[in-house]
Short mmCIF file of C-alpha atoms in Angstrom, two decimals:
data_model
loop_
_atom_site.label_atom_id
_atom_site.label_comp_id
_atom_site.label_asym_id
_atom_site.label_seq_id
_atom_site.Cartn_x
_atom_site.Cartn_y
_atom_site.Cartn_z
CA UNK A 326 1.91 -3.85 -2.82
CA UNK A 327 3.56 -3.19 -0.04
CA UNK A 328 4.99 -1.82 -0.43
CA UNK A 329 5.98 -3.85 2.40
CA UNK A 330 5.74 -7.89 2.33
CA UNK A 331 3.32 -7.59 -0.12
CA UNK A 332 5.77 -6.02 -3.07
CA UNK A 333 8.71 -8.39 -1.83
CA UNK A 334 6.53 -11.61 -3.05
CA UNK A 335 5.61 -9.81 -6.36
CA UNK A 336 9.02 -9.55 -7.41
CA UNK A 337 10.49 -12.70 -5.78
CA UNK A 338 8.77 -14.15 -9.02
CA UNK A 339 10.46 -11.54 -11.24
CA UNK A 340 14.36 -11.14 -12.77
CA UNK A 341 16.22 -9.05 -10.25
CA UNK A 342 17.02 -5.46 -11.89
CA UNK A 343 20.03 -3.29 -11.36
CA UNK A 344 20.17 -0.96 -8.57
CA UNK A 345 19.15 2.81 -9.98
CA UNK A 346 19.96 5.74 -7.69
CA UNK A 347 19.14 9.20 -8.52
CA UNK A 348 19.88 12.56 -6.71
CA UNK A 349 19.27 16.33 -6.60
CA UNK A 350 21.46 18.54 -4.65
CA UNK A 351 20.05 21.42 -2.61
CA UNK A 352 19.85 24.69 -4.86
CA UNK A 353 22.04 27.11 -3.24
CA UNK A 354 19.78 30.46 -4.34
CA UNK A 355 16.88 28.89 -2.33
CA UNK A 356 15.59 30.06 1.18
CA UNK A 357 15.62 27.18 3.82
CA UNK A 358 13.32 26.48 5.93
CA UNK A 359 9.33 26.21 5.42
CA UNK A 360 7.33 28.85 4.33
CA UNK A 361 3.95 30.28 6.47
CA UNK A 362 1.98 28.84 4.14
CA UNK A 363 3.50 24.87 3.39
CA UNK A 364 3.66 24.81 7.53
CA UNK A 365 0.05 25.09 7.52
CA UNK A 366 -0.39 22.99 4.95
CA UNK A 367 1.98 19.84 6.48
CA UNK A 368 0.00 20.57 9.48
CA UNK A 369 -3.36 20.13 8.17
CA UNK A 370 -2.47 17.76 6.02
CA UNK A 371 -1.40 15.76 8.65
CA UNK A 372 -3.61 16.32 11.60
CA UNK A 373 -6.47 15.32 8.79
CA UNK A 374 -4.88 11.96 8.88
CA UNK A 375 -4.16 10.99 12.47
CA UNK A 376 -7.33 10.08 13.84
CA UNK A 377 -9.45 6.80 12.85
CA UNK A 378 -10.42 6.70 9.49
CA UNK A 379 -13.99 8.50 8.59
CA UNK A 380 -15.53 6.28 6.15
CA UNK A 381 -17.49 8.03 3.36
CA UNK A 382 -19.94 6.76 0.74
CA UNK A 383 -17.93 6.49 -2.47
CA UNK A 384 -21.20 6.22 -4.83
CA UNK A 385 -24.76 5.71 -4.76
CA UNK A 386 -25.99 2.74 -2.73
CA UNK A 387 -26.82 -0.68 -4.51
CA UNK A 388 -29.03 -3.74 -3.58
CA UNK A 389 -26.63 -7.04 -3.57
CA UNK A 390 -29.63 -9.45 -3.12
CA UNK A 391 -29.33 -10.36 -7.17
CA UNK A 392 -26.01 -11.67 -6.36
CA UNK A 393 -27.25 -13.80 -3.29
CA UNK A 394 -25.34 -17.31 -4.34
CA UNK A 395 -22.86 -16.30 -6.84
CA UNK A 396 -19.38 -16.90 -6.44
CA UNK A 397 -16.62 -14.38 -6.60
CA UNK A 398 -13.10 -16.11 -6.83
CA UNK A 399 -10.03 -13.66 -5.38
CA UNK A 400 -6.39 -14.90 -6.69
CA UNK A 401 -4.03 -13.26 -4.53
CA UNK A 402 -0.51 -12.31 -5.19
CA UNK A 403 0.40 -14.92 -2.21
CA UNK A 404 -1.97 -16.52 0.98
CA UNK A 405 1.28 -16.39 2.98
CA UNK A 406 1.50 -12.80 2.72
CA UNK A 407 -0.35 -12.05 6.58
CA UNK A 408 -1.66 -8.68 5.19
CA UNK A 409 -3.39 -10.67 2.35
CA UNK A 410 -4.88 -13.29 4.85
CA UNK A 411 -6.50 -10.25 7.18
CA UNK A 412 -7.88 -8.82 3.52
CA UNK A 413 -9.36 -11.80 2.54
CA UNK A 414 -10.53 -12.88 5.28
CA UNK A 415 -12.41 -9.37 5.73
CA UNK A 416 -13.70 -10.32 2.21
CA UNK A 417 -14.89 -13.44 3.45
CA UNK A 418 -16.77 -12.01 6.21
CA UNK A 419 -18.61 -9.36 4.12
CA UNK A 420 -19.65 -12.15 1.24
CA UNK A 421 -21.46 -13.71 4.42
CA UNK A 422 -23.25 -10.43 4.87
CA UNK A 423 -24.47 -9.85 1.10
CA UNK A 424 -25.06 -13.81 0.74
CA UNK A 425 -22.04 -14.04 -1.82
CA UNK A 426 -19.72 -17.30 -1.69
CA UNK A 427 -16.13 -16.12 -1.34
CA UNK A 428 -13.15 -18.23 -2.01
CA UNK A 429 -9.42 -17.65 -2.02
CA UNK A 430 -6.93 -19.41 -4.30
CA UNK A 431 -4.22 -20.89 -2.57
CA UNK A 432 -0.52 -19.43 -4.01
CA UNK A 433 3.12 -18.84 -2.71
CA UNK A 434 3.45 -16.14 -5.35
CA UNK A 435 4.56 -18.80 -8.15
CA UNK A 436 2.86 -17.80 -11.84
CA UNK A 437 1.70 -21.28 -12.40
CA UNK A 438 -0.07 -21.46 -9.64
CA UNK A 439 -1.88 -18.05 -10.80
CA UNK A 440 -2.38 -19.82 -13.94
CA UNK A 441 -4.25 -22.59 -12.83
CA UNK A 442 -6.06 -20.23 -10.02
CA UNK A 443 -8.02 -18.82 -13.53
CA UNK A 444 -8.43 -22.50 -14.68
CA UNK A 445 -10.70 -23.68 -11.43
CA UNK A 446 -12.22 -20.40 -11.38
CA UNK A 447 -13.63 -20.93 -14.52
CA UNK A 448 -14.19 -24.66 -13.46
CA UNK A 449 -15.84 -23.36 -10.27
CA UNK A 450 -18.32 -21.30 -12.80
CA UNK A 451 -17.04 -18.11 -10.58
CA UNK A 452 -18.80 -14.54 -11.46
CA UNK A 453 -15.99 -12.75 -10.96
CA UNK A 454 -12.72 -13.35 -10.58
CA UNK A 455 -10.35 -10.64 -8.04
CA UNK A 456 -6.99 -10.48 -8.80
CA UNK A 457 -5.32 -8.79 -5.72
CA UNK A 458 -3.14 -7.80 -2.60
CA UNK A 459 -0.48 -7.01 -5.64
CA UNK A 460 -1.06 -9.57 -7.97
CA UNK A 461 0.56 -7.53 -11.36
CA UNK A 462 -2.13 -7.57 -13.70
CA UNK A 463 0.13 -7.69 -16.35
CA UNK A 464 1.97 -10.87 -15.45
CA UNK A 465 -1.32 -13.08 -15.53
CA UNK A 466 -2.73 -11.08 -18.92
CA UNK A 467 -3.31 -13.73 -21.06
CA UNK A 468 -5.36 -15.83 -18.08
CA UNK A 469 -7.20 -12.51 -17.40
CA UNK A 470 -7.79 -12.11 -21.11
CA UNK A 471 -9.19 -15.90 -21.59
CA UNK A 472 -11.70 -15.24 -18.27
CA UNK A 473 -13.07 -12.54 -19.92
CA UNK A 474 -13.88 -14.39 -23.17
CA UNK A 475 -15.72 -17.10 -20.54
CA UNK A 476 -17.97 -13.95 -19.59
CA UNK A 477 -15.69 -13.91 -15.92
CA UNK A 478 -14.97 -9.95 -15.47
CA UNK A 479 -11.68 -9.11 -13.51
CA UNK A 480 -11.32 -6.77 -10.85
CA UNK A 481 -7.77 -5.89 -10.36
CA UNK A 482 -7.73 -5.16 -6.39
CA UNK A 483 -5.05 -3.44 -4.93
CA UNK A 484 -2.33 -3.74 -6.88
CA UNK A 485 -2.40 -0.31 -9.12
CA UNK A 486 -1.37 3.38 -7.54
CA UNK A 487 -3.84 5.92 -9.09
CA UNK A 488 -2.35 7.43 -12.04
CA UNK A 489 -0.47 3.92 -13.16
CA UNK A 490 -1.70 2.73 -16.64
CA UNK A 491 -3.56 -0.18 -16.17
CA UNK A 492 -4.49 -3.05 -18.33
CA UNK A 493 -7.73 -1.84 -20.83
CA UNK A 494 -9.23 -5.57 -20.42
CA UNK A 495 -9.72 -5.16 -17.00
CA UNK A 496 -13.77 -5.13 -15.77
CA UNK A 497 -12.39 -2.70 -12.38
CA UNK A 498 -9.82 -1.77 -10.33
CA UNK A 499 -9.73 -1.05 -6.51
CA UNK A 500 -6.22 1.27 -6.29
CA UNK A 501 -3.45 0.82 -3.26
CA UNK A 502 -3.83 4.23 -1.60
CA UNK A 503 0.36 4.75 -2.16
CA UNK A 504 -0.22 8.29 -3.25
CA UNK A 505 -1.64 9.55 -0.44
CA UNK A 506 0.77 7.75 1.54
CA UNK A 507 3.94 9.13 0.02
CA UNK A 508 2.42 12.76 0.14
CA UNK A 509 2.00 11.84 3.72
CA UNK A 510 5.25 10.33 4.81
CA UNK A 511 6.98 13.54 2.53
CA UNK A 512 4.52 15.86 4.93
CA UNK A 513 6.06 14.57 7.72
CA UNK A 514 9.31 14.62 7.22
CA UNK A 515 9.60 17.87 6.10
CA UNK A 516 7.58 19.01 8.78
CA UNK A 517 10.12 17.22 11.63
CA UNK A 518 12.83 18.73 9.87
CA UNK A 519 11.40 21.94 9.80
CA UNK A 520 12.20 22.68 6.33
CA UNK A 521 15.71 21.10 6.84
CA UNK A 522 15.25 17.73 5.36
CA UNK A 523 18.11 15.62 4.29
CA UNK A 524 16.26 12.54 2.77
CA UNK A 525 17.11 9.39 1.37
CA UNK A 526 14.65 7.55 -0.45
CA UNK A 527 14.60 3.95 -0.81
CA UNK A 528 12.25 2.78 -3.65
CA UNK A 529 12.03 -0.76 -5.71
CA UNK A 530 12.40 -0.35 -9.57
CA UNK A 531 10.60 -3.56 -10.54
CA UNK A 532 7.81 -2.92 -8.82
CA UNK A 533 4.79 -1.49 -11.16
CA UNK A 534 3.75 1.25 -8.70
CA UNK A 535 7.04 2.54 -7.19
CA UNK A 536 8.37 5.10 -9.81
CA UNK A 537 4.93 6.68 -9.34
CA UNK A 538 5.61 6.26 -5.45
CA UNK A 539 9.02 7.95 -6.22
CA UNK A 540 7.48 10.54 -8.68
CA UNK A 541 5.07 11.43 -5.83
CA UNK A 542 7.38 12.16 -3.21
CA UNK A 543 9.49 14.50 -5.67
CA UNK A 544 6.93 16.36 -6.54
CA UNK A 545 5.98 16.82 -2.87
CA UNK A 546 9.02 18.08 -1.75
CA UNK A 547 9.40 20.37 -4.65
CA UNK A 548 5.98 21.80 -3.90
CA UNK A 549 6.24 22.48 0.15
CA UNK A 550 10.26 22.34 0.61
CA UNK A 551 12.33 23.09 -2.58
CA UNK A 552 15.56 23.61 0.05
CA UNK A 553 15.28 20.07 1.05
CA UNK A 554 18.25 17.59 0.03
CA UNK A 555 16.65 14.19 -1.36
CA UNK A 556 17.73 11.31 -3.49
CA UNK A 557 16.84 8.36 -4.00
CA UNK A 558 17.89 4.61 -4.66
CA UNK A 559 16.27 1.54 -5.91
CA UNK A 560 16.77 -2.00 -4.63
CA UNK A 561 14.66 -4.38 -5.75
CA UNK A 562 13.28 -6.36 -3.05
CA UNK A 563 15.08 -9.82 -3.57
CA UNK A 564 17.98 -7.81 -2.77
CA UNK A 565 16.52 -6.17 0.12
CA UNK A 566 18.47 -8.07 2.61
CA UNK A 567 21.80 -8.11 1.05
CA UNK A 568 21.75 -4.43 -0.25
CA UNK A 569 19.76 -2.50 1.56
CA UNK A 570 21.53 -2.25 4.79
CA UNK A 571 25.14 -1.16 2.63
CA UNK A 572 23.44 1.66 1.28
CA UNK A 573 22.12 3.26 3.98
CA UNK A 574 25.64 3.16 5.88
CA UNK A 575 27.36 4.46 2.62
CA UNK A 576 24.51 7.63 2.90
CA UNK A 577 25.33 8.10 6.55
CA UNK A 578 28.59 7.97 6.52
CA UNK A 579 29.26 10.33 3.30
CA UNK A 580 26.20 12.66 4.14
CA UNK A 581 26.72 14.04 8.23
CA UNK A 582 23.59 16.33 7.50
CA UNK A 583 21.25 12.93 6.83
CA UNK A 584 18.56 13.48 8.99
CA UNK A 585 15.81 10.82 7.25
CA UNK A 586 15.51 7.67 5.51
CA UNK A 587 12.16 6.78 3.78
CA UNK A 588 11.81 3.21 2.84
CA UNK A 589 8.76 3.32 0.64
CA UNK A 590 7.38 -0.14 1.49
CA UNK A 591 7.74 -0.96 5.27
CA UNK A 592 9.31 -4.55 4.74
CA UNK A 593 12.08 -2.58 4.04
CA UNK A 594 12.45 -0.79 7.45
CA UNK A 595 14.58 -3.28 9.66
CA UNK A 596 17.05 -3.20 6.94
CA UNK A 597 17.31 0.25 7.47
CA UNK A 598 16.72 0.38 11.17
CA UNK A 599 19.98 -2.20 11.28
CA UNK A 600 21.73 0.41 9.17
CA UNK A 601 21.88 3.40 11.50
CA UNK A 602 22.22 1.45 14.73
CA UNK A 603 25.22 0.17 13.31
CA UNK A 604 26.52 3.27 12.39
CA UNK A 605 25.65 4.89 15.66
CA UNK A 606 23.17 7.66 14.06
CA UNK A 607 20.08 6.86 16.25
CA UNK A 608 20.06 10.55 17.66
CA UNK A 609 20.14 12.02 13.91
CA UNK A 610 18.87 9.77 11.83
CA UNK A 611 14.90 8.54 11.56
CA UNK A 612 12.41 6.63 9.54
CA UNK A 613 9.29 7.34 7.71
CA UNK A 614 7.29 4.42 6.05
CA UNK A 615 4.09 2.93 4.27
CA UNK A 616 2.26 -0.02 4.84
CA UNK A 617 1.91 -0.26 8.96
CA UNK A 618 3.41 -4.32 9.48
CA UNK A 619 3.02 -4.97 13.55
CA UNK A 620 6.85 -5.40 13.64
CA UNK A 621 7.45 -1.77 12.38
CA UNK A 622 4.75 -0.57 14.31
CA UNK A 623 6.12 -2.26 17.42
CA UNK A 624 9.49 0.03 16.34
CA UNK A 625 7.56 3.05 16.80
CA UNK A 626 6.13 2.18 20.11
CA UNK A 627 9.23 0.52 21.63
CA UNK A 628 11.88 2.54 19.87
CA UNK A 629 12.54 6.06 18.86
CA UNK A 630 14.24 5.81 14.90
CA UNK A 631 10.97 4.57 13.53
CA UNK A 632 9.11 7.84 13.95
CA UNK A 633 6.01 7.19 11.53
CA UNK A 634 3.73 4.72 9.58
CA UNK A 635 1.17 4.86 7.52
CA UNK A 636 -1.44 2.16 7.13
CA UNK A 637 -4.48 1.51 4.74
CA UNK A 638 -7.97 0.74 6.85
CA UNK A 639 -8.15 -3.28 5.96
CA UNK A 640 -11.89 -3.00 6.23
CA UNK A 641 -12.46 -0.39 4.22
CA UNK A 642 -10.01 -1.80 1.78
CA UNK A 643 -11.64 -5.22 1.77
CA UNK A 644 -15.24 -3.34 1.57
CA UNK A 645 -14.13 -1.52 -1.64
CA UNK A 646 -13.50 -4.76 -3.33
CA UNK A 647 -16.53 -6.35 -2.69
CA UNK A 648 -18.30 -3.25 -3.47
CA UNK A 649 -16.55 -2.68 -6.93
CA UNK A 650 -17.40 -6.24 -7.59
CA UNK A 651 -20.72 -5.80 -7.27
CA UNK A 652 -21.09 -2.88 -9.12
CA UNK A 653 -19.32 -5.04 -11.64
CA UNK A 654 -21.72 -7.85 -11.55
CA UNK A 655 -24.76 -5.46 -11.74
CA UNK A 656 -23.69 -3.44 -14.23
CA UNK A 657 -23.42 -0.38 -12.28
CA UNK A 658 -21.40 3.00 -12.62
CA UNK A 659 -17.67 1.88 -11.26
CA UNK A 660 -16.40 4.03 -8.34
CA UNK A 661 -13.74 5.79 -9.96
CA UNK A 662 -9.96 6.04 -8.29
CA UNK A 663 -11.24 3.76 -5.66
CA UNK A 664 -8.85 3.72 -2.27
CA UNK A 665 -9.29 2.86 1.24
CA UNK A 666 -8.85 5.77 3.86
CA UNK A 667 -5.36 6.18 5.63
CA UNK A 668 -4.47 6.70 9.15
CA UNK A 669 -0.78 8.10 10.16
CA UNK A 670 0.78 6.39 13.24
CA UNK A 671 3.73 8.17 15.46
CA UNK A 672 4.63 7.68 18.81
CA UNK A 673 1.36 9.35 20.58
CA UNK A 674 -1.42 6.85 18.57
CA UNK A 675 0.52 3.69 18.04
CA UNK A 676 -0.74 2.30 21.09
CA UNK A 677 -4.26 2.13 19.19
CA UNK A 678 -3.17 -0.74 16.82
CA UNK A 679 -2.52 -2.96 19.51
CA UNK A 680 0.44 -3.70 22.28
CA UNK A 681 1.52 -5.31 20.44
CA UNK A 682 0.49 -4.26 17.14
CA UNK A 683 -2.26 -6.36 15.08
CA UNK A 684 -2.82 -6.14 11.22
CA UNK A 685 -5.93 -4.16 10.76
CA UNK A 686 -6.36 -2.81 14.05
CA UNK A 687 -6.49 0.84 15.12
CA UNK A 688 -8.30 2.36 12.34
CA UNK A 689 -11.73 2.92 14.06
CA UNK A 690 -15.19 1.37 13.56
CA UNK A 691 -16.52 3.36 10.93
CA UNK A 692 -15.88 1.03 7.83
CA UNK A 693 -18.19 -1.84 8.51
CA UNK A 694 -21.67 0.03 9.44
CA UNK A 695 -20.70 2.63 6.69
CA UNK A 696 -20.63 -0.58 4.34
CA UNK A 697 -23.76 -2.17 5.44
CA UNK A 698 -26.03 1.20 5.06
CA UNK A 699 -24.48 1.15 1.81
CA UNK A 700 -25.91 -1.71 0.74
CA UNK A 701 -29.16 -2.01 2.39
CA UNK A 702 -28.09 -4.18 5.36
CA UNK A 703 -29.50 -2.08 8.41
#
């Protein structure tokens, strides 16, 4: 909810909110620098998250074969999103395996066209209906109310960050790792900086997940770097392209000692990127992001101001929702705080998602055989 494309259709179909900035000031009576024992942890921390994603068995296996036939009907927050189209059509390809009939409502992220999504999934005598790639729960509540009384459950896929309050009607939920992420992006740039960090943090108020993106990343910092200099400002992401690019001037040009810029959803990043060429502050100035679009990706590779992504595995992502489904459907234990694994990109893996980068790719194999032993297919 990405977060990336992803969040700027979800609030394309919301009012545009102020812009909120916050700040905290470096405490003078602090040591700078990182301690022995936050190095080590950044470090680890990190170097557990470079390599291709390790899938692991979130639960107890299950037999889908009860479900051979059924129909499972995802509503996603737009089908012109690309990172949506490479989920569901990961979706699609594991129904095939389990013998489940998958099908994708068409949208542009406009509510009525949510609205009727529910209507011919109920038509369409769906089993379960997904609501996903950042669909807000909340803005289709009444629809997701009204499946329920059909006997439809709802699985809200990837639109929650562990820790949000969700909606209590919901049958499941299948989180956005974004905790993990920002803990990650905060790791590295404190780690680059060697304890100096200078950050400014971009966030998006009107998205449901970002003040616990933004929450995250405070607490981070105050945990492994308390000497580190961050604030942060919010710009919701209609305004992305208009205000986004004026702020991060104004930072660089009042703050000398800026050193990083972390745009929590990566559709923000070329704003940003335009920002410090334009102000000259290549050398001194970098980027640390969430979400892993091929263009910002590409940056990484090609470039050197885009210094690190971070990217959910697709196929894991789009195995957890079929997977909480099911457990839905048969009335199983729910994996609790479901997320898909992570895998930090920098300048010395990018070349594994692709020259030029792909969505989905460079996350390593382990996802789809780790799925079918899970569910009986070997």
């Amino acid at each position: 909810m990405d977060c990336s494309s992803r969040a700027f259709a979800i609030i394309a179909t919301l009012a545009l909110a102020a812009m909120i900035g916050t700040g905290s000031a470096r405490a003078v009576d602090t040591p700078s620098g990182l301690s022995a024992t936050a190095a080590a942890h950044l470090k680890e921390a990190l170097a557990n998250a470079t390599g291709p994603t390790k899938f692991v068995a979130p639960a107890p296996a299950i037999d889908p074969t009860p479900l051979k036939g059924k129909l499972i009907f995802t509503i996603p927050v737009s089908t012109a999103i690309p990172w949506c189209g490479v989920v569901d059509r990961q979706l699609e390809d594991f129904g095939k395996r389990v013998g489940i009939r998958m099908e994708t409502w068409q949208s542009n992220a406009q509510l009525g066209q949510w609205v009727q999504g529910f209507d011919t999934a109920i038509s369409h005598q769906a089993a379960l209906i997904n609501v996903a790639c950042g669909l807000d729960a909340t803005s289709v509540e009444p629809q997701i109310k009204q499946a329920i009384g059909h006997g439809v459950p709802v699985v809200a896929a990837h639109t929650y960050a562990l820790g949000q309050p969700t909606l209590p009607e919901l049958s499941g939920i299948v989180y956005g790792n974004y905790i993990e992420a920002a803990k990650l992006e905060s790791d590295w740039v404190m780690q680059q900086t060697d304890g100096h960090a200078d950050v400014l943090v971009i966030t998006a108020p009107s998205v449901a997940n970002s003040p616990f993106i933004q929450k995250t990343i405070a607490a981070e910092f105050a945990a492994y770097c308390p000497s580190c200099k961050i604030r942060f400002v919010g710009v919701n992401s209609p305004d992305w392209p208009t205000k986004i690019e004026p702020q991060v001037r104004s930072a660089i040009l009042a703050d000398h000692d800026l050193n990083y810029v972390i745009p929590i959803y990566d559709g923000m990043a070329q704003f940003v990127v335009s920002a410090i060429i334009e102000t000259g502050a290549g050398d001194r100035v970098k980027v640390a992001t969430f979400n892993a679009l091929p263009a910002v990706l590409d940056m990484i590779r090609t470039g050197d101001i885009v210094t690190f992504e971070v990217g959910e595995d697709t196929t894991w992502l789009a195995g957890a929702i079929l997977d909480q489904d099911m457990r839905v459907l048969l009335k199983q234990p729910l994996v609790a705080g479901y997320v898909a694994g992570l895998r930090i990109f920098t300048k010395a893996n990018v070349g594994d998602a692709g020259v030029p980068a792909k969505f989905g790719e460079g996350y390593g194999p382990s996802a789809l055989p780790g799925y079918e032993a899970l569910w009986g297919l070997h």
